[in-house]
Coordinates of C-alpha atoms in Angstrom, one line a residue:
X1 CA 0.0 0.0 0.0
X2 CA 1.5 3.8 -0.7
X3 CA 1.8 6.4 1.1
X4 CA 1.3 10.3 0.0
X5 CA 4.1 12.1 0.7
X6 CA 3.4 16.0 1.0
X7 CA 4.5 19.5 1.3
X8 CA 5.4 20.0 4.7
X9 CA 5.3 23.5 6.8
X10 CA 8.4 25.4 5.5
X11 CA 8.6 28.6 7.8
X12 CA 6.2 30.6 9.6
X13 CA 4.6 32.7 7.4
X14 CA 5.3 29.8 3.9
X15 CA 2.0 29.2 2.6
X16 CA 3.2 27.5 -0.6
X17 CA 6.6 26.3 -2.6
X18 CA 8.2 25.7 -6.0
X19 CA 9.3 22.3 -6.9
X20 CA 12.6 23.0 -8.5
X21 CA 14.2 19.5 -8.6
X22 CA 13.1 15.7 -8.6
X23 CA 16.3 14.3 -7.2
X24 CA 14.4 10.8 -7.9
X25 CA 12.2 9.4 -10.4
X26 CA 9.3 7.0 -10.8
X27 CA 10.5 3.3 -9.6
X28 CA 13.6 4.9 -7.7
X29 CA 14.2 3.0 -4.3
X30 CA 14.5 6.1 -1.4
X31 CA 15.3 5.1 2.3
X32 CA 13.6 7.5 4.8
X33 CA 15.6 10.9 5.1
X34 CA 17.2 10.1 1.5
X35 CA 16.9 13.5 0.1
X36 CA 13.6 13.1 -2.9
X37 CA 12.9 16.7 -4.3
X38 CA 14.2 20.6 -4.3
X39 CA 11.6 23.2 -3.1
X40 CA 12.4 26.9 -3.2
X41 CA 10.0 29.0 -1.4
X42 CA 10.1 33.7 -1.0
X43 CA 12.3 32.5 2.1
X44 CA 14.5 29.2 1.6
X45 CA 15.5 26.9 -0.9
X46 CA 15.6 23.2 0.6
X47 CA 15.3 19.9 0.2
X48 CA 12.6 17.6 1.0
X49 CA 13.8 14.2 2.5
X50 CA 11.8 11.0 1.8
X51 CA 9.5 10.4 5.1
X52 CA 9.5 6.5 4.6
X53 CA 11.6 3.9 2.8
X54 CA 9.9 2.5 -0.2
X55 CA 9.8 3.0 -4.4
X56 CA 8.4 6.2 -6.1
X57 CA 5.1 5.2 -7.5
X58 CA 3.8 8.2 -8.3
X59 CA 5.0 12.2 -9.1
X60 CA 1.7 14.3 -8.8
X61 CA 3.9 17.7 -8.8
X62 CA 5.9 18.7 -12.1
X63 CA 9.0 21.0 -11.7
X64 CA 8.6 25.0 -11.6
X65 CA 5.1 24.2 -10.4
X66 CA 3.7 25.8 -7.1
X67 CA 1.7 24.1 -4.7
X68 CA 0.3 25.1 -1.0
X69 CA 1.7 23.5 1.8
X70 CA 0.0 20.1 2.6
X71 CA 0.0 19.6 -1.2
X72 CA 0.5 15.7 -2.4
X73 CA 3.8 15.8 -4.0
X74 CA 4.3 11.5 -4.3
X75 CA 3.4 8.8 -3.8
X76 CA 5.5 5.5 -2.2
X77 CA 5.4 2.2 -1.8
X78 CA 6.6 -1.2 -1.8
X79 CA 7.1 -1.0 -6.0
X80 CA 4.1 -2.9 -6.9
X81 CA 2.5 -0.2 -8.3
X82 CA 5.4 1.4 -10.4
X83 CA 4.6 0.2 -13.5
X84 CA 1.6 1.6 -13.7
X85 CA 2.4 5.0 -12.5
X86 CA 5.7 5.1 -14.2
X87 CA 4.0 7.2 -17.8
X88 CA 2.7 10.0 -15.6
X89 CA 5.4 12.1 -15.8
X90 CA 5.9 13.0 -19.4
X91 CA 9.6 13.4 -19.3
X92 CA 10.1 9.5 -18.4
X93 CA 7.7 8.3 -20.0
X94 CA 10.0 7.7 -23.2
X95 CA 13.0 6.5 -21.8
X96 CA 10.9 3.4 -20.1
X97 CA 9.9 1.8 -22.9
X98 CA 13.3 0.4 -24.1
X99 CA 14.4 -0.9 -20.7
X100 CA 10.7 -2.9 -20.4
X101 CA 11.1 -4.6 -23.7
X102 CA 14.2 -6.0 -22.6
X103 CA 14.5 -6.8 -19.2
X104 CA 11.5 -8.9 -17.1
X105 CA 11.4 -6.7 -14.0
X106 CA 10.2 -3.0 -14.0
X107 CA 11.9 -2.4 -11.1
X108 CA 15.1 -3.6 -12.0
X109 CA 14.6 -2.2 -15.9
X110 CA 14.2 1.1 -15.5
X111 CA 16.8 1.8 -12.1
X112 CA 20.1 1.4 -15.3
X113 CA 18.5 3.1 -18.0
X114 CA 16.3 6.3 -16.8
X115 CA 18.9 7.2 -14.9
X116 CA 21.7 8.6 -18.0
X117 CA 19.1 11.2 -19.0
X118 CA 18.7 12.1 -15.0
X119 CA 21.6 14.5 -15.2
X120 CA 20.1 17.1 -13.3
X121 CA 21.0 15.7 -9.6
X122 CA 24.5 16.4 -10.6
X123 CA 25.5 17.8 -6.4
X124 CA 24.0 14.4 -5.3
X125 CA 26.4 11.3 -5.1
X126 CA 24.0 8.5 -6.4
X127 CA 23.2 9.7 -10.1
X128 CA 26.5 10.3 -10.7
X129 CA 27.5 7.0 -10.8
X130 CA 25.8 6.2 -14.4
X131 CA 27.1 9.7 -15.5
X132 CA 30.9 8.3 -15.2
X133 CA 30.2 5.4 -17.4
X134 CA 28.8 7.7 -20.2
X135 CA 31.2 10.6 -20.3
X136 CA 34.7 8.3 -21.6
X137 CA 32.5 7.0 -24.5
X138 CA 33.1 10.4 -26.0
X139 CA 36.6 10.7 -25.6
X140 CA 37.1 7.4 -27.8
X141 CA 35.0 8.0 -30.8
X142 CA 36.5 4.7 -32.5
X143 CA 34.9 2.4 -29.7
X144 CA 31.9 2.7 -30.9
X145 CA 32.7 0.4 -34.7
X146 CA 34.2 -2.2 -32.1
X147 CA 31.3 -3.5 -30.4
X148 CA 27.9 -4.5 -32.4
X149 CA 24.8 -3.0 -32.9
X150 CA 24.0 -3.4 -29.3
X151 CA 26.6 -1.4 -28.1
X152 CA 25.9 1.4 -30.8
X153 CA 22.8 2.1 -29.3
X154 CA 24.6 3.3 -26.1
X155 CA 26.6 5.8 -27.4
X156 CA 23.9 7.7 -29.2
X157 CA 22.5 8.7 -25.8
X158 CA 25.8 9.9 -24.4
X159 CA 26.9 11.8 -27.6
X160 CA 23.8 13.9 -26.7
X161 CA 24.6 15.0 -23.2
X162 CA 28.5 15.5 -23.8
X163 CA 28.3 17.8 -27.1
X164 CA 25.8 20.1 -25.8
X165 CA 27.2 19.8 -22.0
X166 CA 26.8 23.7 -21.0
X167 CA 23.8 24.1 -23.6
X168 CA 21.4 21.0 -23.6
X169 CA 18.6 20.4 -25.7
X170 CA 16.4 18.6 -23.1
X171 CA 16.2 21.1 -19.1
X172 CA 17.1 17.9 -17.4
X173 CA 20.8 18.2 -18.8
X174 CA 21.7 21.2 -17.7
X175 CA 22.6 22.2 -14.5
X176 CA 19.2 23.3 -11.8
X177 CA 18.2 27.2 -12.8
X178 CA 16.2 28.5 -10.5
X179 CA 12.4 30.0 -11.3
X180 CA 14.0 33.4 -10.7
X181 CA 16.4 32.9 -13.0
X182 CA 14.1 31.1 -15.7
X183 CA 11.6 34.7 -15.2
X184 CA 14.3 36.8 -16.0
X185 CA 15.1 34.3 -19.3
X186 CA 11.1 34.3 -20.6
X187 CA 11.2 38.5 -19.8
X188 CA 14.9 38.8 -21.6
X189 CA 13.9 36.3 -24.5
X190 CA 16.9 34.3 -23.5
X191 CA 17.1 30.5 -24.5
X192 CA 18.7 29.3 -21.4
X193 CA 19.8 26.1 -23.8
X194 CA 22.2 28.5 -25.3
X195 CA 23.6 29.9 -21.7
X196 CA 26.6 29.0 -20.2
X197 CA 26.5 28.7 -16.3
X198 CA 29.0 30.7 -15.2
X199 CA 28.3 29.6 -11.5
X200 CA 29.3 26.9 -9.3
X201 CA 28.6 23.6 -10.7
X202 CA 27.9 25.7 -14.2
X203 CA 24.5 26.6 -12.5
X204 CA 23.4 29.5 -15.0
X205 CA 23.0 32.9 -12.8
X206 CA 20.9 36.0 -13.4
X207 CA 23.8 38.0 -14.8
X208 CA 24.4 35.2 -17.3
X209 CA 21.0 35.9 -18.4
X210 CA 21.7 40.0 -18.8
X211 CA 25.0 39.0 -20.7
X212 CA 22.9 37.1 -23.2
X213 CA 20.6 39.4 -23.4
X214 CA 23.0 41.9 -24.9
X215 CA 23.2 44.1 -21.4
X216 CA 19.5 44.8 -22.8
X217 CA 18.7 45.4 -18.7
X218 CA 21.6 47.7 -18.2
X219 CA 20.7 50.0 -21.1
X220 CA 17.0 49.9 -19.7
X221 CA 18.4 51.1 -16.5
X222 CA 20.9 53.3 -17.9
X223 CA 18.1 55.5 -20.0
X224 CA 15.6 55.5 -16.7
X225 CA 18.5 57.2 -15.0
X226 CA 18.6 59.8 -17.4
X227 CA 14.9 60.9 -17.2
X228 CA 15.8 62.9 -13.7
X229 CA 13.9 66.6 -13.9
X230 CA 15.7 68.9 -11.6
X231 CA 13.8 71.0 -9.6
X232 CA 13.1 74.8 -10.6
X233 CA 14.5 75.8 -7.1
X234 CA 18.3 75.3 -8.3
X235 CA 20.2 78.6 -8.8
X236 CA 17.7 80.3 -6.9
X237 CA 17.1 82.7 -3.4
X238 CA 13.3 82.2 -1.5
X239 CA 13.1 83.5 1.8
X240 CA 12.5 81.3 5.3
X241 CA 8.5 80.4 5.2
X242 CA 7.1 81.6 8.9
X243 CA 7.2 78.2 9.5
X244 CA 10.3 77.0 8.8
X245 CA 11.3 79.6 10.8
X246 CA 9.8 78.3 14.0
X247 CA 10.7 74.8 13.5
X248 CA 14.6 75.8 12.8
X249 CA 14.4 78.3 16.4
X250 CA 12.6 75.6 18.3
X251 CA 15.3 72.8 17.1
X252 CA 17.8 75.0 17.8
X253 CA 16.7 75.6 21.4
X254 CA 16.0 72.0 21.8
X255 CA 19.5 71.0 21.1
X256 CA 21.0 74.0 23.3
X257 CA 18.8 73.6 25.7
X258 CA 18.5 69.3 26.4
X259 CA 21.3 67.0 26.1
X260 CA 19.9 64.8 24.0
X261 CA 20.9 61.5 23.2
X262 CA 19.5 58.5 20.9
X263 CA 19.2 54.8 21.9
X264 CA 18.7 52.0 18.9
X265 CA 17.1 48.7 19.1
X266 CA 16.3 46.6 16.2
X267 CA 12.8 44.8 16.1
X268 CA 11.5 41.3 14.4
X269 CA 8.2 42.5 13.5
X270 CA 7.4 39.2 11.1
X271 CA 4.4 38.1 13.2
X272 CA 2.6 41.7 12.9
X273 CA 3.5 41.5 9.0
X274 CA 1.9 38.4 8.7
X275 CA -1.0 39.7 11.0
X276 CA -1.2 42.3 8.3
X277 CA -1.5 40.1 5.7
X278 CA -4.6 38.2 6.8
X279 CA -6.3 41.2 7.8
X280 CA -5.7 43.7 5.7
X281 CA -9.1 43.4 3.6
X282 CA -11.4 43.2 6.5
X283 CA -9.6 45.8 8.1
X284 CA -9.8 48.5 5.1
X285 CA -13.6 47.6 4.6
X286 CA -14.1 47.8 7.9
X287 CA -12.1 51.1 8.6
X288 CA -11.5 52.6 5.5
X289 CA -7.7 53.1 6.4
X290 CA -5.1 50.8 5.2
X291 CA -3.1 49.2 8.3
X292 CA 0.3 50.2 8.2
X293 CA 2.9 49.2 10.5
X294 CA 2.7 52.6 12.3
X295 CA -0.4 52.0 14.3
X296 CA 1.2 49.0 15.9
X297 CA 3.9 51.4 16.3
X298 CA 2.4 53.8 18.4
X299 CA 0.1 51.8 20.3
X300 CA 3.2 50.0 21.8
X301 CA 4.7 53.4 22.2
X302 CA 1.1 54.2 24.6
X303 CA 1.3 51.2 26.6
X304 CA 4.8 51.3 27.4
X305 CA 4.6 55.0 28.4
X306 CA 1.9 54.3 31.0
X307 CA 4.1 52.0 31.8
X308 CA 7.4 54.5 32.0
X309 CA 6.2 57.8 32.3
X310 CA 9.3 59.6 32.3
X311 CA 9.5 58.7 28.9
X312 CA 5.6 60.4 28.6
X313 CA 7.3 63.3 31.0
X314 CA 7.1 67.0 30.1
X315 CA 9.5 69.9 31.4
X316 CA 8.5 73.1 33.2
X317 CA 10.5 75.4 34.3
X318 CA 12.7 73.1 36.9
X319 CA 9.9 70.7 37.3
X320 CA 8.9 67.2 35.6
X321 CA 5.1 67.4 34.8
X322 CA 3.9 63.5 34.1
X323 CA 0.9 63.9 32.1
X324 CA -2.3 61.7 32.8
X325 CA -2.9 60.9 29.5
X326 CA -0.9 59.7 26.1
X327 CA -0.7 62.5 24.0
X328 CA 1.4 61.0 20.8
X329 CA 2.6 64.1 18.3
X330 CA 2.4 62.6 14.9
X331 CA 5.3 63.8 12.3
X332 CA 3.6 64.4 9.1
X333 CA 5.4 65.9 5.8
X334 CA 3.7 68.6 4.0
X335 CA 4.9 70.8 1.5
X336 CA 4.9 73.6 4.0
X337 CA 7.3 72.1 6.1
X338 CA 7.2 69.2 9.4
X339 CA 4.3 69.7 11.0
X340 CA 3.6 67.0 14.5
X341 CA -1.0 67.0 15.1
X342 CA -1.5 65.5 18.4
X343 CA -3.3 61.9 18.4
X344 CA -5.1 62.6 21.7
X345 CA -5.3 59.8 24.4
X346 CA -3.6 57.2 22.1
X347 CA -3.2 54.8 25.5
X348 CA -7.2 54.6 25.3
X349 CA -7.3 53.8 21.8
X350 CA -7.3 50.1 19.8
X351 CA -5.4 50.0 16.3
X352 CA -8.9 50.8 13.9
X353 CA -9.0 54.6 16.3
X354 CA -5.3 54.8 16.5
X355 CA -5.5 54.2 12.3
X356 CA -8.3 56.3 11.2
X357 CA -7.3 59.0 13.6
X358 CA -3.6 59.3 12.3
X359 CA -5.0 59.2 8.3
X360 CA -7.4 61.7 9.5
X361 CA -4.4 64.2 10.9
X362 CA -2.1 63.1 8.5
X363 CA -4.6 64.4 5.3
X364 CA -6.1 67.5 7.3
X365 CA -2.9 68.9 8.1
X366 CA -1.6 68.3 3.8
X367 CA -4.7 70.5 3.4
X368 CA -4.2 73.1 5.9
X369 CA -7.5 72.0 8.0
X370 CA -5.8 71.8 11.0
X371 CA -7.0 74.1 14.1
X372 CA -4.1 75.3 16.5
X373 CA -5.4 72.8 19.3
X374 CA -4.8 69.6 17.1
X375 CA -1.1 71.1 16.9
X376 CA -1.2 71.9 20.5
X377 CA -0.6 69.3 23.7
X378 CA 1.7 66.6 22.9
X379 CA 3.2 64.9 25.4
X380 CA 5.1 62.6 23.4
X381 CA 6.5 62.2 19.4
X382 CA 6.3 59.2 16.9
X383 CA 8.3 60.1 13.9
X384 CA 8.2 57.4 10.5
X385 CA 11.0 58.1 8.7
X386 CA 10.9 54.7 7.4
X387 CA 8.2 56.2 5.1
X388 CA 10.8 57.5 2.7
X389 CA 13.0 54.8 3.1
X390 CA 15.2 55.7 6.1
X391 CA 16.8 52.4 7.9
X392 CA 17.1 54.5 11.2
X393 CA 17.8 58.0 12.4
X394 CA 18.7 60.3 15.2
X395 CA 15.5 62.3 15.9
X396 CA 15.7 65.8 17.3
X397 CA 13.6 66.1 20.8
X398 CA 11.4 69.4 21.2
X399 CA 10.6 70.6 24.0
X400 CA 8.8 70.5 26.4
X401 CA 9.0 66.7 25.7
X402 CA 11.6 64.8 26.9
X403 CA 11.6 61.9 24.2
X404 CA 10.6 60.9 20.2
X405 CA 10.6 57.6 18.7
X406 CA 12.1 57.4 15.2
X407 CA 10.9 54.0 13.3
X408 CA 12.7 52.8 10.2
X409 CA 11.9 51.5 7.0
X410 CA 10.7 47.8 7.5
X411 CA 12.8 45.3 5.6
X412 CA 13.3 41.3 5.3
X413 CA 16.6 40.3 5.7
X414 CA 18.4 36.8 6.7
X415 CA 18.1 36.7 10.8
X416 CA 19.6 34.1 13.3
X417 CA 16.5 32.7 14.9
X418 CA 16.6 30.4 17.8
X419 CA 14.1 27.8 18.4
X420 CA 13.8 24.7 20.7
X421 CA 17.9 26.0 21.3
X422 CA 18.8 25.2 18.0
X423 CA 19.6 28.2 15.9
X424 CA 18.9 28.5 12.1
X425 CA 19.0 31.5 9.3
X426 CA 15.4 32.5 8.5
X427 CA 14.1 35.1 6.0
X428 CA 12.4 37.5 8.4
X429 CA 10.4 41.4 8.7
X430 CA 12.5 43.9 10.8
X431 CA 13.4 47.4 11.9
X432 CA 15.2 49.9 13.8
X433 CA 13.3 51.9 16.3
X434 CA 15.7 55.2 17.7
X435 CA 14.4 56.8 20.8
X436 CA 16.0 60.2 21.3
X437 CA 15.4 61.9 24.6
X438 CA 16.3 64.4 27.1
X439 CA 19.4 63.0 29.4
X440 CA 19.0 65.6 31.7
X441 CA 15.2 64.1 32.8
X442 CA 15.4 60.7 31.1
X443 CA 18.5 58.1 32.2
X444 CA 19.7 55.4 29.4
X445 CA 18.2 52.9 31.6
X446 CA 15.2 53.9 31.5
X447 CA 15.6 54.5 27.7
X448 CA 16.3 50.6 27.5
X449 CA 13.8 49.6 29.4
X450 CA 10.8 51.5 27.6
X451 CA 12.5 50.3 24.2
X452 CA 12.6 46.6 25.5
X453 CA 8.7 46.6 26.2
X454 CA 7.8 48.2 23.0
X455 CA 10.4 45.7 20.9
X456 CA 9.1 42.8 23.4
X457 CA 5.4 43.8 22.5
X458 CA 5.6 44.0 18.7
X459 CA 7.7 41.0 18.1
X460 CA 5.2 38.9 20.0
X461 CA 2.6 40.5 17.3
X462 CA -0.1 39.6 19.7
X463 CA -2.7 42.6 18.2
X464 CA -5.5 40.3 17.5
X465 CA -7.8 41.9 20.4
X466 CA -6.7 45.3 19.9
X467 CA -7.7 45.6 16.1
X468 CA -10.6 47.1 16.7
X469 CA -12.5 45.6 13.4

């Protein structure tokens, strides 16, 4: 009796994967952990070991085809049911033939003969072996008028595989390409039979594909550069808006003022990404605002400072004023200059208020709606600098306030992730967070300790309750 053999979990957020590679074939004998297919996922490229000892049966999943996880990608067993199974995948199906006619087994028949056009597993030590035996025919081009007719037949294969070596006809002779790579051939009109790898093993890279293609990319690139409009502002004088002049005196007096310093931490925010992800439709019907990573931003920033008000403090005279409610200034670029509405009691509010409220600032004060209250009371500043593509900066504290977050553009990079104490490299979602503040009022310990909470709180991601939708 078989047994399915399926697409297992991959990563956290991997909801489907590529089948790049059968490293076996119909009626191939795998032990259990024998490495059976290549799967390449948006996070890792792996392979998929065999769960059980048996014979392939069955391939239900073609290469470069995408399945969801849980997907039946074989099926094994004890090799009863290989012969029948053995035309489903078109590429074998004509090799098997030959090796039935003459031998009386079809599990013994097709192990020698399918395997000399299974070149591809080239990295694996098994398929090699067959590979060895082929390649010397070409290097003695007399052999062949020794032996009969029999023996003929054998070198007709091999001639094939060794003259077109770097460019075979058939994608099983040349070395794995991944679907990336393959993309970037269809978009290029690149015949990858006519590439030479130039990577290891001869695998065929991207930049084989643009030198193929003529440097056709690079010109692309070249002429987009060109099409740059400078702005009507160069070579000329314009006098200091009102504004601007108020926001350079009042950074000025900050800085001379304070002594300001900035603490970084970096953040794993790949549960609130994928938190994103699943919610992100409900959420815009059911708000109207897209959810952006800032509103889990600053409802961290809320809790935490109820939790550390001298982080929520304000400065009077010689006296630390700590404030009974979260009043978050909100940073917001506008034409006129940097202007900072006030999200009033963001500690009361769930992340559909703290969302509609901030789109609601954020376009009123564009338009010059704004009334002078909405600019007025803010006991503390989020600052998204990661909007135009900042990884981290140094924000400047105004007083009376004694701190501002900074938040970076959110990225996925390679991490070291640690779980059940054994550490792997995972694809993950993550970014700096910079808290400036005031040293004269706010210690560096207590600076760590409110960016610990709000880094603790938005890498556990758990937002579910608060979403407000």
């Amino acid at each position: 009796m078989s047994q399915e053999v399926n697409l297992p979990a991959l990563g956290e957020s991997v909801t489907e994967g590529t089948v790049t590679r059968w490293l076996k074939k119909v009626g191939d004998t795998v032990a259990v952990d024998e490495p059976l297919v290549e799967i390449s996922t948006d996070k890792v490229d792996t392979e998929i070991p065999s769960p059980i000892a048996g014979v392939i049966e069955e391939i239900l999943v073609a290469e470069d085809e995408t399945v969801e996880v849980g997907a039946v990608l074989a099926r094994i067993g004890d090799g009863s049911a290989a012969a029948a199974p053995a035309a489903t995948p078109a590429p074998e199906a004509a090799p098997a033939p030959a090796p039935v006619a003459q031998a009386s087994g079809p599990t013994c028949s097709p192990a020698p003969e399918p395997v000399a056009p299974q070149l591809p597993p080239w990295p694996h030590p098994r398929p090699p072996a067959p590979v060895q035996r082929l390649q010397p025919l070409p290097l003695a081009p007399a052999a062949p008028v020794a032996p009969p007719a029999a023996p003929a037949a054998a070198p007709a294969p091999a001639a094939a595989p060794s003259v077109p070596q770097p460019v075979p006809a058939a994608s099983r002779a040349m070395p794995y390409v991944t679907p990336i790579v393959r993309k970037l051939a269809h978009d290029h009109g690149v015949d990858l039979a006519h590439v030479s790898g130039t990577g290891v093993g001869g695998r065929i890279r991207k930049e084989d594909i643009l030198a193929a293609a003529g440097g056709s990319a690079g010109a692309a690139a070249s002429a987009a550069a060109t099409v740059v409009e400078p702005s009507a502002l160069r070579g000329t004088t314009v006098p200091m808006s009102r504004l601007r002049k108020v926001i350079a005196e009042r950074a000025v007096a900050s800085m001379q003022a304070s002594a300001q310093l900035t603490s970084v931490v970096e953040v794993d925010v790949t549960e609130i990404a994928e938190l994103r992800q699943v919610v992100k439709d409900q959420f815009l019907s059911s708000t109207g605002t897209k959810l952006s990573f800032l509103p889990f931003f600053v409802k961290a920033a809320a809790e935490a400072l109820r939790v550390f008000p001298i982080i929520n403090a304000v400065v009077e005279g010689e006296s630390i004023v700590y404030p009974a409610t979260e009043n978050i200034s909100i940073a917001v670029d506008t034409e006129r200059g940097l202007l900072t509405p006030v999200l009033k009691n963001a500690g009361e509010k769930n992340l559909a208020g703290i969302s509609k409220d901030i789109s609601d600032l954020a376009e009123r004060t564009r338009t010059n709606q704004l009334s002078p209250d909405e600019l007025a009371g803010g006991t503390f500043t989020v600052t998204n600098t990661g909007s135009r593509g900042a990884l981290f900066d140094t924000p400047i504290v105004f007083l009376p306030q004694v701190a501002i977050l900074g938040t970076g553009i959110v990225q996925k990079k390679p991490v070291v992730v640690t779980h059940n104490g054994d550490d792997s490299i995972a694809i993950r979602h993550t970014v700096y967070l910079a808290l400036s503040y005031d040293h004269r009022i706010v210690d560096g310990a207590d600076a760590a300790r409110f960016l610990t909470m709000v880094k603790d709180r938005l890498e556990a991601g758990a937002f579910d309750a608060d979403l407000g939708i």
